[in-house]
Amino acid sequence: MFNHMVEHHLDRVFHALSDPTRRTILDRLAEGEATVGQISRPFPISFAAVSKHLGVLERAGLVTREARGRERVCRLNPAALGDARAWLGFHQRFWSERLDALDAMVGQKSGKPD
Amino acid sequence: MFNHMVEHHLDRVFHALSDPTRRTILDRLAEGEATVGQISRPFPISFAAVSKHLGVLERAGLVTREARGRERVCRLNPAALGDARAWLGFHQRFWSERLDALDAMVGQKSGKPD
DNA sequence: GAAAAATTTAACCAAACGGTTGAAAATCGA
DNA sequence: TCGATTTTCAACCGTTTGGTTAAATTTTTC
Protein backbone atom coordinates (compact mmCIF):
# COMPACT_ATOMS: atom_id res chain seq x y z
CA MET A 1 0.00 0.00 0.00
CA PHE A 2 2.91 2.32 0.75
CA ASN A 3 5.46 0.22 -1.08
CA HIS A 4 5.71 2.13 -4.31
CA MET A 5 8.30 4.65 -5.23
CA VAL A 6 7.69 6.67 -2.15
CA GLU A 7 9.83 4.18 -0.25
CA HIS A 8 13.24 5.57 -0.96
CA HIS A 9 11.93 9.05 -0.42
CA LEU A 10 10.66 7.97 2.97
CA ASP A 11 14.14 6.66 3.67
CA ARG A 12 15.55 10.09 3.10
CA VAL A 13 12.88 11.89 5.11
CA PHE A 14 13.20 9.65 8.17
CA HIS A 15 16.96 9.66 7.91
CA ALA A 16 16.99 13.46 7.72
CA LEU A 17 14.78 13.56 10.79
CA SER A 18 17.01 11.17 12.74
CA ASP A 19 19.73 13.73 13.47
CA PRO A 20 19.20 16.20 16.34
CA THR A 21 21.13 18.97 14.60
CA ARG A 22 18.89 18.67 11.58
CA ARG A 23 15.76 18.66 13.71
CA THR A 24 17.00 21.80 15.44
CA ILE A 25 17.55 23.37 12.04
CA LEU A 26 13.96 22.57 11.17
CA ASP A 27 12.84 24.04 14.50
CA ARG A 28 14.64 27.24 13.66
CA LEU A 29 13.32 27.32 10.12
CA ALA A 30 9.81 26.87 11.48
CA GLU A 31 10.15 30.38 12.91
CA GLY A 32 10.91 31.79 9.49
CA GLU A 33 13.30 31.62 6.58
CA ALA A 34 17.00 32.08 7.24
CA THR A 35 20.31 32.12 5.39
CA VAL A 36 22.85 29.35 5.84
CA GLY A 37 25.00 31.70 7.89
CA GLN A 38 22.15 32.60 10.21
CA ILE A 39 21.27 28.96 10.64
CA SER A 40 24.80 27.85 11.32
CA ARG A 41 25.70 30.60 13.82
CA PRO A 42 24.24 29.02 16.99
CA PHE A 43 25.72 25.60 16.26
CA PRO A 44 29.07 24.58 17.73
CA ILE A 45 30.03 22.83 14.51
CA SER A 46 31.59 24.25 11.39
CA PHE A 47 29.79 26.22 8.74
CA ALA A 48 30.51 23.50 6.20
CA ALA A 49 28.98 20.86 8.44
CA VAL A 50 25.75 22.84 8.69
CA SER A 51 25.78 23.32 4.93
CA LYS A 52 25.97 19.55 4.56
CA HIS A 53 23.10 19.07 6.97
CA LEU A 54 21.09 21.49 4.87
CA GLY A 55 21.98 19.37 1.87
CA VAL A 56 20.54 16.30 3.58
CA LEU A 57 17.38 18.18 4.46
CA GLU A 58 17.12 19.51 0.93
CA ARG A 59 17.61 16.09 -0.64
CA ALA A 60 14.84 14.82 1.62
CA GLY A 61 12.69 17.62 0.26
CA LEU A 62 12.18 19.11 3.71
CA VAL A 63 13.97 22.35 2.97
CA THR A 64 14.52 24.50 -0.09
CA ARG A 65 17.50 26.73 -0.67
CA GLU A 66 17.06 29.72 -2.91
CA ALA A 67 20.02 31.80 -3.99
CA ARG A 68 19.68 35.48 -3.15
CA GLY A 69 22.82 37.29 -4.05
CA ARG A 70 25.74 35.58 -2.40
CA GLU A 71 23.49 34.28 0.34
CA ARG A 72 21.17 31.33 0.21
CA VAL A 73 17.79 31.58 1.83
CA CYS A 74 16.46 28.37 3.37
CA ARG A 75 12.80 27.65 3.87
CA LEU A 76 10.76 24.75 5.10
CA ASN A 77 8.96 22.62 2.58
CA PRO A 78 6.33 20.86 4.67
CA ALA A 79 5.04 18.78 1.78
CA ALA A 80 7.89 16.32 2.33
CA LEU A 81 6.65 15.65 5.85
CA GLY A 82 3.48 14.37 4.25
CA ASP A 83 5.00 11.01 3.42
CA ALA A 84 6.18 10.55 6.97
CA ARG A 85 2.83 11.61 8.30
CA ALA A 86 1.07 9.25 5.91
CA TRP A 87 3.28 6.33 6.89
CA LEU A 88 2.78 6.99 10.57
CA GLY A 89 -0.92 7.42 10.00
CA PHE A 90 -1.11 4.15 8.15
CA HIS A 91 0.45 2.37 11.09
CA GLN A 92 -1.65 4.22 13.56
CA ARG A 93 -4.62 2.54 12.02
CA PHE A 94 -3.07 -0.90 12.54
CA TRP A 95 -1.85 -0.21 16.00
CA SER A 96 -5.02 1.57 16.95
CA GLU A 97 -6.04 -0.60 19.86
CA ARG A 98 -2.83 0.33 21.65
CA LEU A 99 -2.93 3.92 20.50
CA ASP A 100 -5.48 4.68 23.16
CA ALA A 101 -2.83 4.22 25.78
CA LEU A 102 -0.38 6.04 23.55
CA ASP A 103 -2.54 9.10 23.20
CA ALA A 104 -3.05 9.14 26.93
CA MET A 105 0.73 9.28 27.33
CA VAL A 106 1.56 11.80 24.63
CA GLY A 107 -1.31 14.21 24.65
CA GLN A 108 -2.03 14.43 28.34
CA LYS A 109 -3.31 17.99 28.09
CA SER A 110 -6.49 17.20 30.05
CA GLY A 111 -8.68 14.32 31.03
CA LYS A 112 -10.15 14.41 27.57
CA PRO A 113 -10.23 10.74 26.51
CA ASP A 114 -10.75 11.46 22.81
CA MET B 1 9.82 22.45 23.98
CA PHE B 2 10.90 19.08 22.58
CA ASN B 3 14.56 19.48 23.45
CA HIS B 4 14.67 17.50 26.65
CA MET B 5 15.73 13.93 27.04
CA VAL B 6 13.36 12.74 24.39
CA GLU B 7 15.89 13.92 21.81
CA HIS B 8 18.17 10.92 21.67
CA HIS B 9 15.21 8.64 21.78
CA LEU B 10 13.74 10.45 18.81
CA ASP B 11 17.07 9.92 17.07
CA ARG B 12 16.69 6.20 17.47
CA VAL B 13 13.06 6.12 16.43
CA PHE B 14 13.56 8.12 13.24
CA HIS B 15 16.74 6.23 12.46
CA ALA B 16 14.96 2.92 12.91
CA LEU B 17 12.22 4.15 10.60
CA SER B 18 14.68 5.27 7.93
CA ASP B 19 15.46 1.77 6.67
CA PRO B 20 13.03 0.07 4.27
CA THR B 21 13.75 -3.41 5.62
CA ARG B 22 12.89 -2.26 9.11
CA ARG B 23 9.71 -0.56 7.94
CA THR B 24 8.72 -3.78 6.18
CA ILE B 25 9.35 -5.66 9.42
CA LEU B 26 7.02 -3.25 11.19
CA ASP B 27 4.45 -3.77 8.42
CA ARG B 28 4.62 -7.48 8.99
CA LEU B 29 4.47 -7.16 12.76
CA ALA B 30 1.41 -4.97 12.38
CA GLU B 31 -0.42 -8.08 11.22
CA GLY B 32 0.47 -9.92 14.39
CA GLU B 33 3.36 -11.14 16.50
CA ALA B 34 6.02 -13.31 14.89
CA THR B 35 9.25 -15.07 15.73
CA VAL B 36 12.57 -13.88 14.38
CA GLY B 37 12.62 -16.81 12.00
CA GLN B 38 9.18 -16.07 10.66
CA ILE B 39 10.08 -12.45 10.18
CA SER B 40 13.36 -13.15 8.45
CA ARG B 41 12.08 -15.80 6.05
CA PRO B 42 10.75 -13.52 3.27
CA PHE B 43 13.83 -11.30 3.29
CA PRO B 44 16.68 -11.96 0.86
CA ILE B 45 19.25 -11.12 3.53
CA SER B 46 20.73 -13.34 6.19
CA PHE B 47 19.02 -14.35 9.39
CA ALA B 48 21.65 -12.50 11.41
CA ALA B 49 21.03 -9.31 9.46
CA VAL B 50 17.33 -9.43 10.29
CA SER B 51 18.18 -10.13 13.91
CA LYS B 52 20.29 -6.97 13.93
CA HIS B 53 17.46 -4.98 12.38
CA LEU B 54 15.22 -6.27 15.14
CA GLY B 55 17.81 -5.06 17.61
CA VAL B 56 17.64 -1.57 16.12
CA LEU B 57 13.85 -1.60 16.32
CA GLU B 58 13.98 -2.88 19.86
CA ARG B 59 16.48 -0.25 20.98
CA ALA B 60 14.19 2.37 19.45
CA GLY B 61 11.42 0.92 21.58
CA LEU B 62 9.31 0.10 18.53
CA VAL B 63 9.43 -3.64 19.03
CA THR B 64 9.69 -6.00 21.98
CA ARG B 65 11.22 -9.44 21.88
CA GLU B 66 10.05 -11.98 24.38
CA ALA B 67 11.79 -15.32 24.76
CA ARG B 68 9.49 -18.31 24.37
CA GLY B 69 11.47 -21.48 24.50
CA ARG B 70 14.24 -21.28 21.97
CA GLU B 71 12.23 -18.88 19.86
CA ARG B 72 11.80 -15.18 20.39
CA VAL B 73 8.43 -13.62 19.79
CA CYS B 74 8.45 -10.07 18.44
CA ARG B 75 5.63 -7.62 18.91
CA LEU B 76 5.00 -4.01 18.05
CA ASN B 77 5.25 -1.44 20.79
CA PRO B 78 3.36 1.50 19.36
CA ALA B 79 4.11 3.77 22.31
CA ALA B 80 7.50 4.54 20.79
CA LEU B 81 5.85 5.97 17.72
CA GLY B 82 4.29 8.53 20.01
CA ASP B 83 7.43 10.65 20.15
CA ALA B 84 7.67 10.71 16.38
CA ARG B 85 4.01 11.56 16.09
CA ALA B 86 4.38 14.28 18.69
CA TRP B 87 7.38 15.80 16.93
CA LEU B 88 5.62 15.75 13.60
CA GLY B 89 2.49 17.17 15.21
CA PHE B 90 4.50 19.96 16.79
CA HIS B 91 5.82 20.95 13.41
CA GLN B 92 2.48 20.59 11.78
CA ARG B 93 1.30 23.36 14.00
CA PHE B 94 4.12 25.64 12.87
CA TRP B 95 3.82 24.77 9.25
CA SER B 96 0.07 24.89 9.33
CA GLU B 97 -0.46 27.55 6.72
CA ARG B 98 1.30 25.38 4.17
CA LEU B 99 -0.28 22.20 5.46
CA ASP B 100 -3.47 23.10 3.70
CA ALA B 101 -1.74 22.50 0.41
CA LEU B 102 -0.03 19.47 1.90
CA ASP B 103 -3.24 17.86 3.00
CA ALA B 104 -4.67 18.52 -0.42
CA MET B 105 -1.74 16.61 -1.89
CA VAL B 106 -1.54 13.74 0.55
CA GLY B 107 -5.09 13.09 1.52
CA GLN B 108 -6.90 13.80 -1.71
CA LYS B 109 -9.90 11.74 -0.67
CA SER B 110 -12.38 14.21 -2.20
CA GLY B 111 -12.56 17.62 -3.78
CA LYS B 112 -12.96 19.13 -0.36
CA PRO B 113 -10.99 22.41 -0.64
CA ASP B 114 -10.77 23.01 3.10
C1' DG C 1 39.62 44.94 -10.53
C1' DA C 2 40.82 43.42 -5.86
C1' DA C 3 39.41 42.35 -1.28
C1' DA C 4 35.89 40.54 1.55
C1' DA C 5 31.92 37.78 2.54
C1' DA C 6 28.74 33.69 1.95
C1' DT C 7 28.53 29.28 0.51
C1' DT C 8 29.82 24.94 -1.59
C1' DT C 9 33.08 21.39 -2.82
C1' DA C 10 36.97 18.37 -2.04
C1' DA C 11 39.84 15.63 0.60
C1' DC C 12 40.26 13.48 4.57
C1' DC C 13 39.15 10.94 9.14
C1' DA C 14 36.94 8.12 12.74
C1' DA C 15 32.79 5.97 13.82
C1' DA C 16 28.54 3.80 12.58
C1' DC C 17 25.81 1.12 9.21
C1' DG C 18 24.19 -2.87 6.80
C1' DG C 19 25.67 -6.80 5.26
C1' DT C 20 28.36 -11.33 5.49
C1' DT C 21 30.06 -15.85 7.68
C1' DG C 22 31.01 -18.70 11.41
C1' DA C 23 31.00 -19.80 16.22
C1' DA C 24 28.41 -19.81 20.58
C1' DA C 25 24.33 -20.38 23.49
C1' DA C 26 19.97 -22.10 24.69
C1' DT C 27 16.23 -25.21 24.00
C1' DC C 28 13.76 -28.95 21.91
C1' DG C 29 13.09 -33.76 20.41
C1' DA C 30 14.89 -38.37 19.78
C1' DT D 1 23.04 -37.31 25.86
C1' DC D 2 23.26 -36.02 21.10
C1' DG D 3 21.82 -33.66 17.33
C1' DA D 4 18.95 -30.33 15.33
C1' DT D 5 16.81 -25.79 15.69
C1' DT D 6 16.55 -20.88 16.87
C1' DT D 7 18.77 -17.02 17.86
C1' DT D 8 22.59 -14.01 19.15
C1' DC D 9 27.39 -12.65 19.14
C1' DA D 10 31.90 -11.73 17.15
C1' DA D 11 34.80 -10.60 13.58
C1' DC D 12 35.16 -8.72 9.41
C1' DC D 13 34.21 -5.78 5.09
C1' DG D 14 32.83 -1.95 2.11
C1' DT D 15 29.95 2.25 2.28
C1' DT D 16 27.90 6.07 4.48
C1' DT D 17 27.81 9.49 8.09
C1' DG D 18 29.05 13.53 10.51
C1' DG D 19 32.69 16.04 11.34
C1' DT D 20 37.10 18.65 10.09
C1' DT D 21 40.10 22.03 7.22
C1' DA D 22 41.35 24.11 3.01
C1' DA D 23 40.44 25.49 -1.61
C1' DA D 24 37.07 27.05 -5.07
C1' DT D 25 33.04 29.87 -6.42
C1' DT D 26 30.07 33.63 -6.54
C1' DT D 27 28.64 38.12 -5.34
C1' DT D 28 29.17 42.36 -3.10
C1' DT D 29 31.72 46.43 -1.99
C1' DC D 30 35.43 49.56 -2.17
XYZ file of C-alpha atoms (C1' of nucleotides) in Angstrom:
288
model
C 0.000 0.000 0.000
C 2.907 2.317 0.751
C 5.464 0.217 -1.081
C 5.709 2.127 -4.315
C 8.301 4.648 -5.230
C 7.686 6.672 -2.148
C 9.825 4.179 -0.255
C 13.243 5.571 -0.964
C 11.932 9.055 -0.423
C 10.655 7.973 2.971
C 14.139 6.657 3.667
C 15.551 10.094 3.104
C 12.884 11.887 5.110
C 13.195 9.647 8.171
C 16.959 9.665 7.906
C 16.990 13.462 7.724
C 14.780 13.560 10.794
C 17.011 11.175 12.738
C 19.727 13.732 13.473
C 19.204 16.197 16.344
C 21.130 18.971 14.603
C 18.889 18.674 11.582
C 15.756 18.655 13.708
C 16.998 21.796 15.444
C 17.550 23.373 12.040
C 13.956 22.571 11.168
C 12.837 24.037 14.496
C 14.640 27.241 13.660
C 13.319 27.319 10.124
C 9.814 26.871 11.482
C 10.148 30.384 12.911
C 10.908 31.792 9.487
C 13.301 31.622 6.575
C 17.004 32.083 7.235
C 20.314 32.122 5.395
C 22.852 29.349 5.838
C 24.995 31.698 7.893
C 22.148 32.597 10.206
C 21.274 28.961 10.639
C 24.805 27.849 11.322
C 25.702 30.596 13.816
C 24.244 29.022 16.990
C 25.719 25.599 16.264
C 29.067 24.575 17.729
C 30.031 22.833 14.506
C 31.588 24.255 11.388
C 29.792 26.222 8.740
C 30.513 23.505 6.195
C 28.982 20.864 8.445
C 25.749 22.835 8.688
C 25.781 23.317 4.931
C 25.974 19.553 4.558
C 23.102 19.070 6.972
C 21.091 21.488 4.873
C 21.976 19.372 1.872
C 20.541 16.302 3.580
C 17.381 18.178 4.457
C 17.121 19.515 0.926
C 17.610 16.091 -0.642
C 14.841 14.818 1.621
C 12.691 17.616 0.258
C 12.178 19.106 3.707
C 13.970 22.349 2.967
C 14.518 24.496 -0.087
C 17.500 26.732 -0.668
C 17.065 29.716 -2.910
C 20.025 31.805 -3.992
C 19.675 35.482 -3.149
C 22.823 37.290 -4.052
C 25.737 35.575 -2.401
C 23.489 34.283 0.338
C 21.174 31.327 0.206
C 17.792 31.577 1.835
C 16.456 28.367 3.373
C 12.803 27.650 3.874
C 10.757 24.749 5.103
C 8.960 22.617 2.582
C 6.333 20.859 4.667
C 5.041 18.780 1.778
C 7.887 16.318 2.333
C 6.647 15.649 5.846
C 3.475 14.372 4.249
C 4.997 11.005 3.419
C 6.176 10.546 6.967
C 2.826 11.608 8.303
C 1.069 9.250 5.914
C 3.285 6.328 6.889
C 2.779 6.992 10.567
C -0.924 7.424 10.004
C -1.110 4.152 8.145
C 0.450 2.368 11.089
C -1.649 4.216 13.564
C -4.616 2.540 12.016
C -3.071 -0.897 12.541
C -1.851 -0.206 15.999
C -5.020 1.567 16.955
C -6.040 -0.595 19.856
C -2.831 0.326 21.648
C -2.934 3.924 20.502
C -5.482 4.684 23.158
C -2.831 4.222 25.781
C -0.383 6.039 23.554
C -2.545 9.098 23.197
C -3.051 9.135 26.929
C 0.725 9.284 27.329
C 1.562 11.797 24.634
C -1.309 14.208 24.648
C -2.029 14.431 28.344
C -3.315 17.995 28.094
C -6.494 17.200 30.046
C -8.679 14.322 31.033
C -10.149 14.409 27.566
C -10.228 10.739 26.513
C -10.747 11.460 22.806
C 9.825 22.446 23.976
C 10.900 19.079 22.581
C 14.556 19.482 23.450
C 14.670 17.498 26.653
C 15.728 13.933 27.035
C 13.356 12.745 24.389
C 15.889 13.917 21.811
C 18.175 10.922 21.666
C 15.205 8.637 21.778
C 13.742 10.448 18.807
C 17.073 9.921 17.073
C 16.686 6.199 17.475
C 13.057 6.119 16.427
C 13.563 8.116 13.245
C 16.740 6.226 12.461
C 14.956 2.916 12.910
C 12.219 4.149 10.597
C 14.679 5.265 7.926
C 15.463 1.766 6.666
C 13.027 0.072 4.265
C 13.752 -3.413 5.619
C 12.890 -2.259 9.112
C 9.714 -0.563 7.944
C 8.724 -3.782 6.183
C 9.354 -5.658 9.422
C 7.021 -3.250 11.190
C 4.454 -3.773 8.423
C 4.618 -7.478 8.992
C 4.472 -7.161 12.762
C 1.405 -4.972 12.385
C -0.423 -8.082 11.220
C 0.469 -9.919 14.389
C 3.364 -11.140 16.503
C 6.021 -13.310 14.894
C 9.252 -15.075 15.727
C 12.570 -13.879 14.379
C 12.623 -16.809 12.001
C 9.179 -16.073 10.661
C 10.085 -12.448 10.182
C 13.357 -13.152 8.453
C 12.078 -15.796 6.053
C 10.750 -13.524 3.271
C 13.834 -11.305 3.287
C 16.684 -11.961 0.859
C 19.247 -11.116 3.529
C 20.726 -13.341 6.192
C 19.019 -14.345 9.385
C 21.647 -12.498 11.405
C 21.034 -9.305 9.457
C 17.332 -9.434 10.292
C 18.181 -10.130 13.909
C 20.287 -6.972 13.925
C 17.457 -4.981 12.382
C 15.216 -6.265 15.139
C 17.811 -5.058 17.609
C 17.640 -1.570 16.123
C 13.854 -1.603 16.317
C 13.983 -2.882 19.865
C 16.485 -0.248 20.977
C 14.191 2.367 19.454
C 11.418 0.921 21.579
C 9.307 0.100 18.529
C 9.431 -3.642 19.027
C 9.685 -5.996 21.979
C 11.221 -9.441 21.879
C 10.052 -11.984 24.378
C 11.788 -15.323 24.764
C 9.485 -18.307 24.368
C 11.467 -21.482 24.504
C 14.238 -21.277 21.967
C 12.230 -18.880 19.856
C 11.800 -15.182 20.387
C 8.430 -13.619 19.791
C 8.446 -10.072 18.445
C 5.630 -7.623 18.915
C 4.999 -4.013 18.052
C 5.250 -1.440 20.791
C 3.361 1.501 19.359
C 4.107 3.768 22.308
C 7.498 4.542 20.790
C 5.849 5.973 17.718
C 4.290 8.530 20.007
C 7.432 10.648 20.146
C 7.670 10.709 16.378
C 4.009 11.556 16.088
C 4.382 14.285 18.690
C 7.375 15.795 16.926
C 5.624 15.754 13.596
C 2.492 17.171 15.211
C 4.495 19.955 16.791
C 5.822 20.952 13.413
C 2.483 20.585 11.780
C 1.298 23.359 13.999
C 4.120 25.640 12.866
C 3.824 24.765 9.247
C 0.067 24.890 9.325
C -0.458 27.549 6.722
C 1.297 25.378 4.173
C -0.276 22.197 5.456
C -3.469 23.100 3.700
C -1.739 22.505 0.411
C -0.033 19.467 1.905
C -3.236 17.859 3.002
C -4.672 18.521 -0.416
C -1.744 16.606 -1.895
C -1.536 13.741 0.551
C -5.095 13.089 1.523
C -6.897 13.795 -1.715
C -9.903 11.739 -0.674
C -12.382 14.207 -2.201
C -12.564 17.619 -3.781
C -12.959 19.133 -0.358
C -10.990 22.414 -0.640
C -10.774 23.013 3.103
C 39.620 44.937 -10.535
C 40.819 43.416 -5.856
C 39.414 42.353 -1.279
C 35.886 40.543 1.551
C 31.924 37.785 2.536
C 28.737 33.691 1.951
C 28.526 29.282 0.512
C 29.815 24.939 -1.592
C 33.080 21.387 -2.820
C 36.973 18.367 -2.040
C 39.838 15.629 0.601
C 40.258 13.481 4.568
C 39.150 10.941 9.138
C 36.941 8.122 12.739
C 32.794 5.975 13.820
C 28.535 3.799 12.585
C 25.812 1.124 9.208
C 24.195 -2.874 6.797
C 25.673 -6.801 5.263
C 28.364 -11.327 5.489
C 30.065 -15.849 7.684
C 31.010 -18.702 11.411
C 31.001 -19.805 16.220
C 28.411 -19.809 20.580
C 24.335 -20.384 23.495
C 19.974 -22.104 24.689
C 16.233 -25.206 23.999
C 13.757 -28.946 21.910
C 13.092 -33.756 20.415
C 14.887 -38.372 19.780
C 23.039 -37.307 25.860
C 23.255 -36.023 21.095
C 21.822 -33.656 17.327
C 18.949 -30.328 15.329
C 16.812 -25.789 15.688
C 16.554 -20.883 16.867
C 18.774 -17.020 17.856
C 22.587 -14.013 19.154
C 27.390 -12.648 19.138
C 31.904 -11.734 17.150
C 34.797 -10.603 13.580
C 35.159 -8.720 9.414
C 34.212 -5.778 5.085
C 32.831 -1.949 2.108
C 29.948 2.252 2.283
C 27.905 6.069 4.481
C 27.808 9.485 8.093
C 29.053 13.530 10.514
C 32.695 16.043 11.335
C 37.095 18.653 10.095
C 40.102 22.033 7.224
C 41.347 24.110 3.015
C 40.438 25.487 -1.608
C 37.069 27.048 -5.071
C 33.036 29.874 -6.422
C 30.071 33.628 -6.541
C 28.636 38.124 -5.336
C 29.169 42.360 -3.099
C 31.720 46.428 -1.990
C 35.434 49.564 -2.173
